[in-house]
mmCIF file of C-alpha atoms in Angstrom:
data_model
loop_
_atom_site.group_PDB
_atom_site.id
_atom_site.type_symbol
_atom_site.label_atom_id
_atom_site.label_comp_id
_atom_site.label_asym_id
_atom_site.label_seq_id
_atom_site.Cartn_x
_atom_site.Cartn_y
_atom_site.Cartn_z
ATOM 1 C CA UNK A 1 -41.867 94.208 -4.198
ATOM 2 C CA UNK A 2 -39.405 91.497 -5.233
ATOM 3 C CA UNK A 3 -37.099 94.075 -6.794
ATOM 4 C CA UNK A 4 -37.257 96.165 -3.647
ATOM 5 C CA UNK A 5 -36.318 93.183 -1.512
ATOM 6 C CA UNK A 6 -33.595 92.147 -3.955
ATOM 7 C CA UNK A 7 -32.039 95.576 -3.461
ATOM 8 C CA UNK A 8 -30.936 94.381 -0.023
ATOM 9 C CA UNK A 9 -28.430 92.113 -1.786
ATOM 10 C CA UNK A 10 -25.286 94.076 -2.513
ATOM 11 C CA UNK A 11 -22.063 92.880 -4.137
ATOM 12 C CA UNK A 12 -19.325 93.663 -1.639
ATOM 13 C CA UNK A 13 -15.616 93.316 -2.350
ATOM 14 C CA UNK A 14 -14.244 91.387 0.648
ATOM 15 C CA UNK A 15 -11.521 89.144 -0.826
ATOM 16 C CA UNK A 16 -8.716 91.703 -1.007
ATOM 17 C CA UNK A 17 -6.812 90.176 1.922
ATOM 18 C CA UNK A 18 -6.672 86.653 0.463
ATOM 19 C CA UNK A 19 -3.248 85.419 -0.659
ATOM 20 C CA UNK A 20 -2.273 83.344 -3.691
ATOM 21 C CA UNK A 21 -2.239 80.023 -1.829
ATOM 22 C CA UNK A 22 -5.702 80.753 -0.462
ATOM 23 C CA UNK A 23 -6.988 81.468 -3.966
ATOM 24 C CA UNK A 24 -5.633 78.126 -5.171
ATOM 25 C CA UNK A 25 -7.366 76.433 -2.253
ATOM 26 C CA UNK A 26 -10.621 78.289 -2.938
ATOM 27 C CA UNK A 27 -10.753 77.371 -6.615
ATOM 28 C CA UNK A 28 -9.860 73.746 -5.836
ATOM 29 C CA UNK A 29 -12.613 73.384 -3.244
ATOM 30 C CA UNK A 30 -15.049 75.297 -5.439
ATOM 31 C CA UNK A 31 -14.609 73.277 -8.628
ATOM 32 C CA UNK A 32 -14.028 69.815 -7.131
ATOM 33 C CA UNK A 33 -17.743 68.915 -6.660
ATOM 34 C CA UNK A 34 -18.635 70.289 -10.092
ATOM 35 C CA UNK A 35 -15.829 68.483 -11.903
ATOM 36 C CA UNK A 36 -16.473 65.238 -10.035
ATOM 37 C CA UNK A 37 -20.171 65.207 -10.950
ATOM 38 C CA UNK A 38 -19.989 66.563 -14.510
ATOM 39 C CA UNK A 39 -16.883 64.850 -15.887
ATOM 40 C CA UNK A 40 -17.621 61.529 -14.200
ATOM 41 C CA UNK A 41 -21.329 61.539 -15.063
ATOM 42 C CA UNK A 42 -21.209 62.567 -18.722
ATOM 43 C CA UNK A 43 -20.740 59.819 -21.342
ATOM 44 C CA UNK A 44 -17.930 59.799 -23.873
ATOM 45 C CA UNK A 45 -19.736 59.948 -27.237
ATOM 46 C CA UNK A 46 -18.439 57.980 -30.193
ATOM 47 C CA UNK A 47 -18.391 59.620 -33.618
ATOM 48 C CA UNK A 48 -19.416 57.191 -36.383
ATOM 49 C CA UNK A 49 -19.624 59.745 -39.197
ATOM 50 C CA UNK A 50 -17.169 62.195 -40.724
ATOM 51 C CA UNK A 51 -19.198 65.249 -39.688
ATOM 52 C CA UNK A 52 -18.565 66.259 -36.089
ATOM 53 C CA UNK A 53 -21.576 66.981 -33.841
ATOM 54 C CA UNK A 54 -22.268 70.648 -33.012
ATOM 55 C CA UNK A 55 -20.460 71.882 -29.932
ATOM 56 C CA UNK A 56 -23.813 72.961 -28.487
ATOM 57 C CA UNK A 57 -24.908 69.323 -28.617
ATOM 58 C CA UNK A 58 -21.723 68.060 -26.981
ATOM 59 C CA UNK A 59 -21.931 70.514 -24.115
ATOM 60 C CA UNK A 60 -25.491 69.387 -23.332
ATOM 61 C CA UNK A 61 -24.122 66.028 -22.164
ATOM 62 C CA UNK A 62 -22.461 67.868 -19.264
ATOM 63 C CA UNK A 63 -25.740 69.382 -18.142
ATOM 64 C CA UNK A 64 -26.672 67.946 -14.693
ATOM 65 C CA UNK A 65 -30.155 67.269 -16.049
ATOM 66 C CA UNK A 66 -28.684 65.054 -18.809
ATOM 67 C CA UNK A 67 -26.491 63.246 -16.292
ATOM 68 C CA UNK A 68 -29.351 62.529 -13.875
ATOM 69 C CA UNK A 69 -31.423 61.281 -16.824
ATOM 70 C CA UNK A 70 -28.608 58.934 -17.855
ATOM 71 C CA UNK A 71 -28.420 57.495 -14.335
ATOM 72 C CA UNK A 72 -32.164 56.940 -14.282
ATOM 73 C CA UNK A 73 -32.377 55.219 -17.683
ATOM 74 C CA UNK A 74 -29.443 52.872 -17.005
ATOM 75 C CA UNK A 75 -30.998 51.879 -13.675
ATOM 76 C CA UNK A 76 -34.397 51.446 -15.320
ATOM 77 C CA UNK A 77 -32.974 49.407 -18.184
ATOM 78 C CA UNK A 78 -31.178 47.108 -15.758
ATOM 79 C CA UNK A 79 -34.185 46.372 -13.536
ATOM 80 C CA UNK A 80 -36.374 45.744 -16.586
ATOM 81 C CA UNK A 81 -33.981 43.452 -18.453
ATOM 82 C CA UNK A 82 -34.750 39.799 -17.753
ATOM 83 C CA UNK A 83 -31.240 38.481 -18.453
ATOM 84 C CA UNK A 84 -28.648 41.226 -18.138
ATOM 85 C CA UNK A 85 -25.359 40.553 -19.925
ATOM 86 C CA UNK A 86 -22.082 42.329 -20.647
ATOM 87 C CA UNK A 87 -23.542 43.141 -24.065
ATOM 88 C CA UNK A 88 -26.447 44.973 -22.405
ATOM 89 C CA UNK A 89 -24.161 46.901 -20.088
ATOM 90 C CA UNK A 90 -21.906 48.006 -22.934
ATOM 91 C CA UNK A 91 -24.873 49.077 -25.042
ATOM 92 C CA UNK A 92 -26.454 51.016 -22.170
ATOM 93 C CA UNK A 93 -23.252 53.020 -21.707
ATOM 94 C CA UNK A 94 -22.705 53.727 -25.408
ATOM 95 C CA UNK A 95 -23.686 56.998 -27.064
ATOM 96 C CA UNK A 96 -23.081 57.395 -30.789
ATOM 97 C CA UNK A 97 -23.244 60.288 -33.201
ATOM 98 C CA UNK A 98 -24.765 58.790 -36.352
ATOM 99 C CA UNK A 99 -26.341 59.988 -39.591
ATOM 100 C CA UNK A 100 -29.668 60.209 -37.773
ATOM 101 C CA UNK A 101 -28.261 62.119 -34.789
ATOM 102 C CA UNK A 102 -27.540 60.857 -31.292
ATOM 103 C CA UNK A 103 -28.188 57.185 -30.734
ATOM 104 C CA UNK A 104 -28.135 54.946 -27.661
ATOM 105 C CA UNK A 105 -28.544 51.290 -28.629
ATOM 106 C CA UNK A 106 -30.349 48.641 -26.622
ATOM 107 C CA UNK A 107 -27.968 45.973 -27.920
ATOM 108 C CA UNK A 108 -24.568 46.120 -29.602
ATOM 109 C CA UNK A 109 -25.806 44.520 -32.803
ATOM 110 C CA UNK A 110 -28.293 47.381 -33.183
ATOM 111 C CA UNK A 111 -25.657 50.089 -33.337
ATOM 112 C CA UNK A 112 -25.710 51.806 -36.766
ATOM 113 C CA UNK A 113 -22.595 51.459 -38.852
ATOM 114 C CA UNK A 114 -20.297 48.633 -39.912
ATOM 115 C CA UNK A 115 -16.977 49.916 -38.694
ATOM 116 C CA UNK A 116 -17.207 49.728 -34.929
ATOM 117 C CA UNK A 117 -15.787 47.070 -32.652
ATOM 118 C CA UNK A 118 -15.835 46.501 -28.929
ATOM 119 C CA UNK A 119 -13.801 44.933 -26.191
ATOM 120 C CA UNK A 120 -16.588 43.618 -23.990
ATOM 121 C CA UNK A 121 -16.311 43.221 -20.217
ATOM 122 C CA UNK A 122 -16.508 39.701 -18.902
ATOM 123 C CA UNK A 123 -19.497 40.274 -16.644
ATOM 124 C CA UNK A 124 -22.706 42.263 -16.675
ATOM 125 C CA UNK A 125 -21.446 44.535 -13.922
ATOM 126 C CA UNK A 126 -18.299 46.517 -13.261
ATOM 127 C CA UNK A 127 -15.354 45.242 -11.264
ATOM 128 C CA UNK A 128 -14.679 46.687 -7.826
ATOM 129 C CA UNK A 129 -11.130 47.351 -9.002
ATOM 130 C CA UNK A 130 -11.968 49.435 -12.043
ATOM 131 C CA UNK A 131 -11.899 53.065 -13.094
ATOM 132 C CA UNK A 132 -15.707 53.117 -13.061
ATOM 133 C CA UNK A 133 -15.813 51.951 -9.444
ATOM 134 C CA UNK A 134 -13.225 54.539 -8.412
ATOM 135 C CA UNK A 135 -15.257 57.273 -10.109
ATOM 136 C CA UNK A 136 -18.364 56.186 -8.225
ATOM 137 C CA UNK A 137 -16.409 56.197 -4.958
ATOM 138 C CA UNK A 138 -15.197 59.733 -5.690
ATOM 139 C CA UNK A 139 -18.713 60.972 -6.420
ATOM 140 C CA UNK A 140 -20.108 59.215 -3.343
ATOM 141 C CA UNK A 141 -17.506 60.754 -1.022
ATOM 142 C CA UNK A 142 -18.158 64.193 -2.494
ATOM 143 C CA UNK A 143 -21.893 63.719 -1.989
ATOM 144 C CA UNK A 144 -21.578 62.483 1.599
ATOM 145 C CA UNK A 145 -19.333 65.419 2.476
ATOM 146 C CA UNK A 146 -21.806 67.823 0.898
ATOM 147 C CA UNK A 147 -24.739 66.315 2.824
ATOM 148 C CA UNK A 148 -22.784 66.646 6.077
ATOM 149 C CA UNK A 149 -21.837 70.279 5.489
ATOM 150 C CA UNK A 150 -25.319 71.275 4.375
ATOM 151 C CA UNK A 151 -26.863 69.470 7.361
ATOM 152 C CA UNK A 152 -24.493 71.320 9.671
ATOM 153 C CA UNK A 153 -25.580 74.586 8.118
ATOM 154 C CA UNK A 154 -29.263 73.800 8.645
ATOM 155 C CA UNK A 155 -28.820 72.404 12.163
ATOM 156 C CA UNK A 156 -26.532 75.072 13.570
ATOM 157 C CA UNK A 157 -27.411 78.019 11.380
ATOM 158 C CA UNK A 158 -23.800 78.572 10.349
ATOM 159 C CA UNK A 159 -23.092 80.942 7.488
ATOM 160 C CA UNK A 160 -21.168 78.413 5.413
ATOM 161 C CA UNK A 161 -21.953 79.960 2.038
ATOM 162 C CA UNK A 162 -18.718 80.876 0.308
ATOM 163 C CA UNK A 163 -16.833 80.214 -2.882
ATOM 164 C CA UNK A 164 -15.933 76.771 -1.508
ATOM 165 C CA UNK A 165 -19.547 75.656 -1.037
ATOM 166 C CA UNK A 166 -21.513 77.094 -3.969
ATOM 167 C CA UNK A 167 -21.477 73.769 -5.854
ATOM 168 C CA UNK A 168 -22.126 71.450 -2.902
ATOM 169 C CA UNK A 169 -25.732 70.762 -4.007
ATOM 170 C CA UNK A 170 -24.322 69.493 -7.321
ATOM 171 C CA UNK A 171 -22.313 66.964 -5.312
ATOM 172 C CA UNK A 172 -25.483 65.856 -3.509
ATOM 173 C CA UNK A 173 -27.169 65.384 -6.879
ATOM 174 C CA UNK A 174 -24.297 63.087 -7.796
ATOM 175 C CA UNK A 175 -25.540 60.556 -5.218
ATOM 176 C CA UNK A 176 -28.203 59.596 -7.756
ATOM 177 C CA UNK A 177 -25.356 57.763 -9.496
ATOM 178 C CA UNK A 178 -25.347 55.081 -6.789
ATOM 179 C CA UNK A 179 -28.410 53.069 -7.978
ATOM 180 C CA UNK A 180 -26.829 52.752 -11.437
ATOM 181 C CA UNK A 181 -23.251 52.387 -10.186
ATOM 182 C CA UNK A 182 -22.821 48.603 -10.730
ATOM 183 C CA UNK A 183 -23.622 49.042 -14.446
ATOM 184 C CA UNK A 184 -21.915 52.355 -15.256
ATOM 185 C CA UNK A 185 -19.114 51.093 -17.449
ATOM 186 C CA UNK A 186 -16.710 53.825 -18.572
ATOM 187 C CA UNK A 187 -13.984 51.665 -20.104
ATOM 188 C CA UNK A 188 -16.145 51.489 -23.196
ATOM 189 C CA UNK A 189 -14.149 49.350 -25.582
ATOM 190 C CA UNK A 190 -12.855 50.512 -28.920
ATOM 191 C CA UNK A 191 -14.755 52.322 -31.665
ATOM 192 C CA UNK A 192 -13.387 53.218 -35.071
ATOM 193 C CA UNK A 193 -14.541 56.219 -37.065
ATOM 194 C CA UNK A 194 -16.084 55.304 -40.409
ATOM 195 C CA UNK A 195 -13.630 57.582 -42.215
ATOM 196 C CA UNK A 196 -10.791 55.162 -41.491
ATOM 197 C CA UNK A 197 -10.002 52.047 -43.491
ATOM 198 C CA UNK A 198 -10.238 49.002 -41.243
ATOM 199 C CA UNK A 199 -9.098 45.463 -41.632
ATOM 200 C CA UNK A 200 -12.058 43.224 -42.446
ATOM 201 C CA UNK A 201 -13.353 41.209 -39.519
ATOM 202 C CA UNK A 202 -14.357 37.595 -39.731
ATOM 203 C CA UNK A 203 -18.033 36.951 -40.191
ATOM 204 C CA UNK A 204 -18.062 34.869 -37.022
ATOM 205 C CA UNK A 205 -16.551 37.658 -34.919
ATOM 206 C CA UNK A 206 -19.100 38.288 -32.107
ATOM 207 C CA UNK A 207 -17.722 41.775 -31.599
ATOM 208 C CA UNK A 208 -18.535 42.892 -35.115
ATOM 209 C CA UNK A 209 -21.280 45.505 -35.022
ATOM 210 C CA UNK A 210 -23.871 45.194 -37.770
ATOM 211 C CA UNK A 211 -26.704 47.514 -38.652
ATOM 212 C CA UNK A 212 -30.160 46.046 -38.083
ATOM 213 C CA UNK A 213 -33.688 47.135 -37.498
ATOM 214 C CA UNK A 214 -35.439 46.864 -34.161
ATOM 215 C CA UNK A 215 -37.815 43.962 -33.800
ATOM 216 C CA UNK A 216 -39.920 42.410 -31.101
ATOM 217 C CA UNK A 217 -36.917 40.882 -29.351
ATOM 218 C CA UNK A 218 -36.344 43.904 -27.109
ATOM 219 C CA UNK A 219 -39.900 43.766 -25.869
ATOM 220 C CA UNK A 220 -39.470 40.082 -25.065
ATOM 221 C CA UNK A 221 -36.244 40.692 -23.162
ATOM 222 C CA UNK A 222 -37.563 43.704 -21.247
ATOM 223 C CA UNK A 223 -40.197 43.861 -18.549
ATOM 224 C CA UNK A 224 -42.929 46.445 -19.224
ATOM 225 C CA UNK A 225 -42.691 49.919 -17.744
ATOM 226 C CA UNK A 226 -45.631 49.008 -15.523
ATOM 227 C CA UNK A 227 -43.664 46.227 -13.777
ATOM 228 C CA UNK A 228 -43.033 46.522 -10.048
ATOM 229 C CA UNK A 229 -39.316 47.302 -10.254
ATOM 230 C CA UNK A 230 -39.787 49.759 -13.110
ATOM 231 C CA UNK A 231 -42.456 51.649 -11.163
ATOM 232 C CA UNK A 232 -40.289 51.594 -8.032
ATOM 233 C CA UNK A 233 -37.331 53.044 -9.965
ATOM 234 C CA UNK A 234 -39.483 55.831 -11.397
ATOM 235 C CA UNK A 235 -41.013 56.684 -8.040
ATOM 236 C CA UNK A 236 -37.593 56.693 -6.358
ATOM 237 C CA UNK A 237 -35.975 59.074 -8.842
ATOM 238 C CA UNK A 238 -39.019 61.350 -8.977
ATOM 239 C CA UNK A 239 -39.205 61.537 -5.175
ATOM 240 C CA UNK A 240 -35.512 62.448 -4.995
ATOM 241 C CA UNK A 241 -35.990 65.182 -7.585
ATOM 242 C CA UNK A 242 -39.123 66.494 -5.873
ATOM 243 C CA UNK A 243 -37.273 66.709 -2.555
ATOM 244 C CA UNK A 244 -34.465 68.580 -4.313
ATOM 245 C CA UNK A 245 -36.990 70.933 -5.915
ATOM 246 C CA UNK A 246 -38.726 71.568 -2.582
ATOM 247 C CA UNK A 247 -35.440 72.411 -0.883
ATOM 248 C CA UNK A 248 -34.451 74.618 -3.828
ATOM 249 C CA UNK A 249 -37.748 76.520 -3.632
ATOM 250 C CA UNK A 250 -37.305 77.015 0.108
ATOM 251 C CA UNK A 251 -33.759 78.190 -0.485
ATOM 252 C CA UNK A 252 -34.978 80.514 -3.254
ATOM 253 C CA UNK A 253 -37.591 82.107 -0.997
ATOM 254 C CA UNK A 254 -35.103 82.546 1.850
ATOM 255 C CA UNK A 255 -33.293 85.593 0.400
ATOM 256 C CA UNK A 256 -36.553 87.496 -0.059
ATOM 257 C CA UNK A 257 -37.776 86.462 3.392
ATOM 258 C CA UNK A 258 -34.559 87.694 5.002
ATOM 259 C CA UNK A 259 -34.736 90.941 3.055
ATOM 260 C CA UNK A 260 -38.232 91.589 4.407
ATOM 261 C CA UNK A 261 -37.028 91.167 7.992
ATOM 262 C CA UNK A 262 -34.005 93.458 8.006
ATOM 263 C CA UNK A 263 -33.727 97.181 8.377
ATOM 264 C CA UNK A 264 -33.177 99.379 5.333
ATOM 265 C CA UNK A 265 -29.488 99.860 6.103
ATOM 266 C CA UNK A 266 -28.758 96.120 6.339
ATOM 267 C CA UNK A 267 -27.784 93.986 3.356
ATOM 268 C CA UNK A 268 -27.070 90.394 2.381
ATOM 269 C CA UNK A 269 -24.428 88.997 0.008
ATOM 270 C CA UNK A 270 -25.326 88.862 -3.673
ATOM 271 C CA UNK A 271 -23.951 85.300 -3.782
ATOM 272 C CA UNK A 272 -26.915 84.133 -1.699
ATOM 273 C CA UNK A 273 -29.447 85.480 -4.185
ATOM 274 C CA UNK A 274 -27.596 84.122 -7.231
ATOM 275 C CA UNK A 275 -27.011 80.737 -5.614
ATOM 276 C CA UNK A 276 -30.679 80.392 -4.681
ATOM 277 C CA UNK A 277 -31.862 81.213 -8.203
ATOM 278 C CA UNK A 278 -29.352 78.851 -9.850
ATOM 279 C CA UNK A 279 -30.484 75.759 -7.949
ATOM 280 C CA UNK A 280 -34.171 76.603 -8.145
ATOM 281 C CA UNK A 281 -33.835 76.950 -11.935
ATOM 282 C CA UNK A 282 -31.870 73.684 -12.239
ATOM 283 C CA UNK A 283 -34.165 71.660 -9.971
ATOM 284 C CA UNK A 284 -37.355 72.953 -11.596
ATOM 285 C CA UNK A 285 -36.266 72.076 -15.159
ATOM 286 C CA UNK A 286 -34.782 68.698 -14.165
ATOM 287 C CA UNK A 287 -37.876 67.612 -12.247
ATOM 288 C CA UNK A 288 -40.311 68.832 -14.896
ATOM 289 C CA UNK A 289 -38.473 67.251 -17.839
ATOM 290 C CA UNK A 290 -37.909 63.929 -16.057
ATOM 291 C CA UNK A 291 -41.533 63.746 -14.920
ATOM 292 C CA UNK A 292 -42.789 64.578 -18.409
ATOM 293 C CA UNK A 293 -40.763 61.884 -20.170
ATOM 294 C CA UNK A 294 -41.570 59.253 -17.546
ATOM 295 C CA UNK A 295 -45.309 59.946 -17.874
ATOM 296 C CA UNK A 296 -45.161 59.780 -21.684
ATOM 297 C CA UNK A 297 -43.022 56.623 -21.635
ATOM 298 C CA UNK A 298 -40.020 58.107 -23.454
ATOM 299 C CA UNK A 299 -37.455 56.377 -21.259
ATOM 300 C CA UNK A 300 -35.673 54.024 -23.657
ATOM 301 C CA UNK A 301 -32.541 56.071 -24.399
ATOM 302 C CA UNK A 302 -29.860 57.356 -22.036
ATOM 303 C CA UNK A 303 -29.704 60.413 -24.304
ATOM 304 C CA UNK A 304 -32.404 62.722 -22.986
ATOM 305 C CA UNK A 305 -34.948 63.145 -25.829
ATOM 306 C CA UNK A 306 -34.749 66.953 -25.857
ATOM 307 C CA UNK A 307 -30.937 67.104 -25.968
ATOM 308 C CA UNK A 308 -30.763 68.493 -29.527
ATOM 309 C CA UNK A 309 -33.690 70.886 -29.147
ATOM 310 C CA UNK A 310 -33.079 74.628 -29.200
ATOM 311 C CA UNK A 311 -34.637 75.319 -25.805
ATOM 312 C CA UNK A 312 -32.481 72.659 -24.109
ATOM 313 C CA UNK A 313 -29.307 74.089 -25.614
ATOM 314 C CA UNK A 314 -30.353 77.545 -24.405
ATOM 315 C CA UNK A 315 -31.105 76.130 -20.958
ATOM 316 C CA UNK A 316 -27.647 74.514 -20.847
ATOM 317 C CA UNK A 317 -25.924 77.747 -21.876
ATOM 318 C CA UNK A 318 -27.877 79.671 -19.224
ATOM 319 C CA UNK A 319 -26.690 77.208 -16.595
ATOM 320 C CA UNK A 320 -23.104 77.751 -17.761
ATOM 321 C CA UNK A 321 -23.480 81.536 -17.609
ATOM 322 C CA UNK A 322 -25.093 81.406 -14.172
ATOM 323 C CA UNK A 323 -22.396 79.020 -12.938
ATOM 324 C CA UNK A 324 -19.585 81.302 -14.106
ATOM 325 C CA UNK A 325 -21.378 84.333 -12.633
ATOM 326 C CA UNK A 326 -21.735 82.523 -9.319
ATOM 327 C CA UNK A 327 -18.005 81.748 -9.256
ATOM 328 C CA UNK A 328 -17.073 85.371 -10.033
ATOM 329 C CA UNK A 329 -19.491 86.910 -7.531
ATOM 330 C CA UNK A 330 -18.556 84.494 -4.754
ATOM 331 C CA UNK A 331 -14.844 85.105 -5.459
ATOM 332 C CA UNK A 332 -15.416 88.823 -4.926
ATOM 333 C CA UNK A 333 -17.389 88.349 -1.713
ATOM 334 C CA UNK A 334 -15.536 85.478 -0.032
ATOM 335 C CA UNK A 335 -13.399 86.348 2.987
ATOM 336 C CA UNK A 336 -12.055 84.667 6.113
ATOM 337 C CA UNK A 337 -14.245 84.999 9.182
ATOM 338 C CA UNK A 338 -12.996 85.538 12.715
ATOM 339 C CA UNK A 339 -13.069 81.764 13.206
ATOM 340 C CA UNK A 340 -10.987 81.142 10.098
ATOM 341 C CA UNK A 341 -13.851 79.834 7.954
ATOM 342 C CA UNK A 342 -14.555 81.144 4.476
ATOM 343 C CA UNK A 343 -17.788 83.106 4.105
ATOM 344 C CA UNK A 344 -19.464 85.636 1.832
ATOM 345 C CA UNK A 345 -21.253 87.313 4.733
ATOM 346 C CA UNK A 346 -20.026 90.616 6.108
ATOM 347 C CA UNK A 347 -18.092 91.070 9.355
ATOM 348 C CA UNK A 348 -21.355 91.858 11.136
ATOM 349 C CA UNK A 349 -22.306 88.197 11.031
ATOM 350 C CA UNK A 350 -19.120 86.803 12.582
ATOM 351 C CA UNK A 351 -20.660 86.789 16.040
ATOM 352 C CA UNK A 352 -23.484 84.495 14.893
ATOM 353 C CA UNK A 353 -21.019 81.672 14.201
ATOM 354 C CA UNK A 354 -19.127 81.950 17.465
#
């Protein structure tokens, strides 16, 4: 039955009349939300060993699920830390590739290796006039615009789906950056690879990073996960993800519902079906993984625990393939409507937007 209904979704070539300048505009509007969320949200890992990390590991940091997890853990770490310092903020934003794999320290002195140094910020939060603040502003504006456009679509029933809007939900997801924004520090000091010969630092240098084992100090500095603010943070992020999953499921069921209501000779754009599946897949995995790690208490590291697992790498590659497919299909189907808007719907639906 699902296959029969899916047959109503036909790939139609409608972009033949678009000129070069329009294509530049389309690709700019299409990729802007994706680039803003992915490049701004992913950390810049530091390599502390001669062997480079696998490319499949590196690309997993750009997975929206990894980025949302990073936002959650930084927010959680901040609300649970009794006395938050610049040291804590720097450590929370640091991701290292070490002999034991990916590592996110709780304090600078706990970072493995003896050849790394930092230029610490002066405060335990970012400056309003900093690159980090500008990145947050960019993501916030993208998210607000996406919420407005999607709300207009739901309220007025406009057929806004086109190559320019396929990644708008990603921009909305970027709003989860806001709770962690004051402590997302991207000007992350200076690290030196262990393969280089460095000048010896003085023993009294507070920026010297020394290898040490974890003790009870972290537990003394951190509130338990059962504390009020920790529970509130978990409930907030889970509620946001559950709302996103609910909307994605509704959006996923919409193509099949529409197909059941139309005559045999009618069809819908293939972009709608692909777009619905992409966000349902993303929201389902993100919500399930986040819920699972929160319940089991594995929330100490900004590196999502499953990042190096085979299934997570496969999931990330599938997202990449689906994203590229969505761009290609929407590029084929996007056209200008009678009103001048971009849309993937056929000419038969122009009258519904008038």
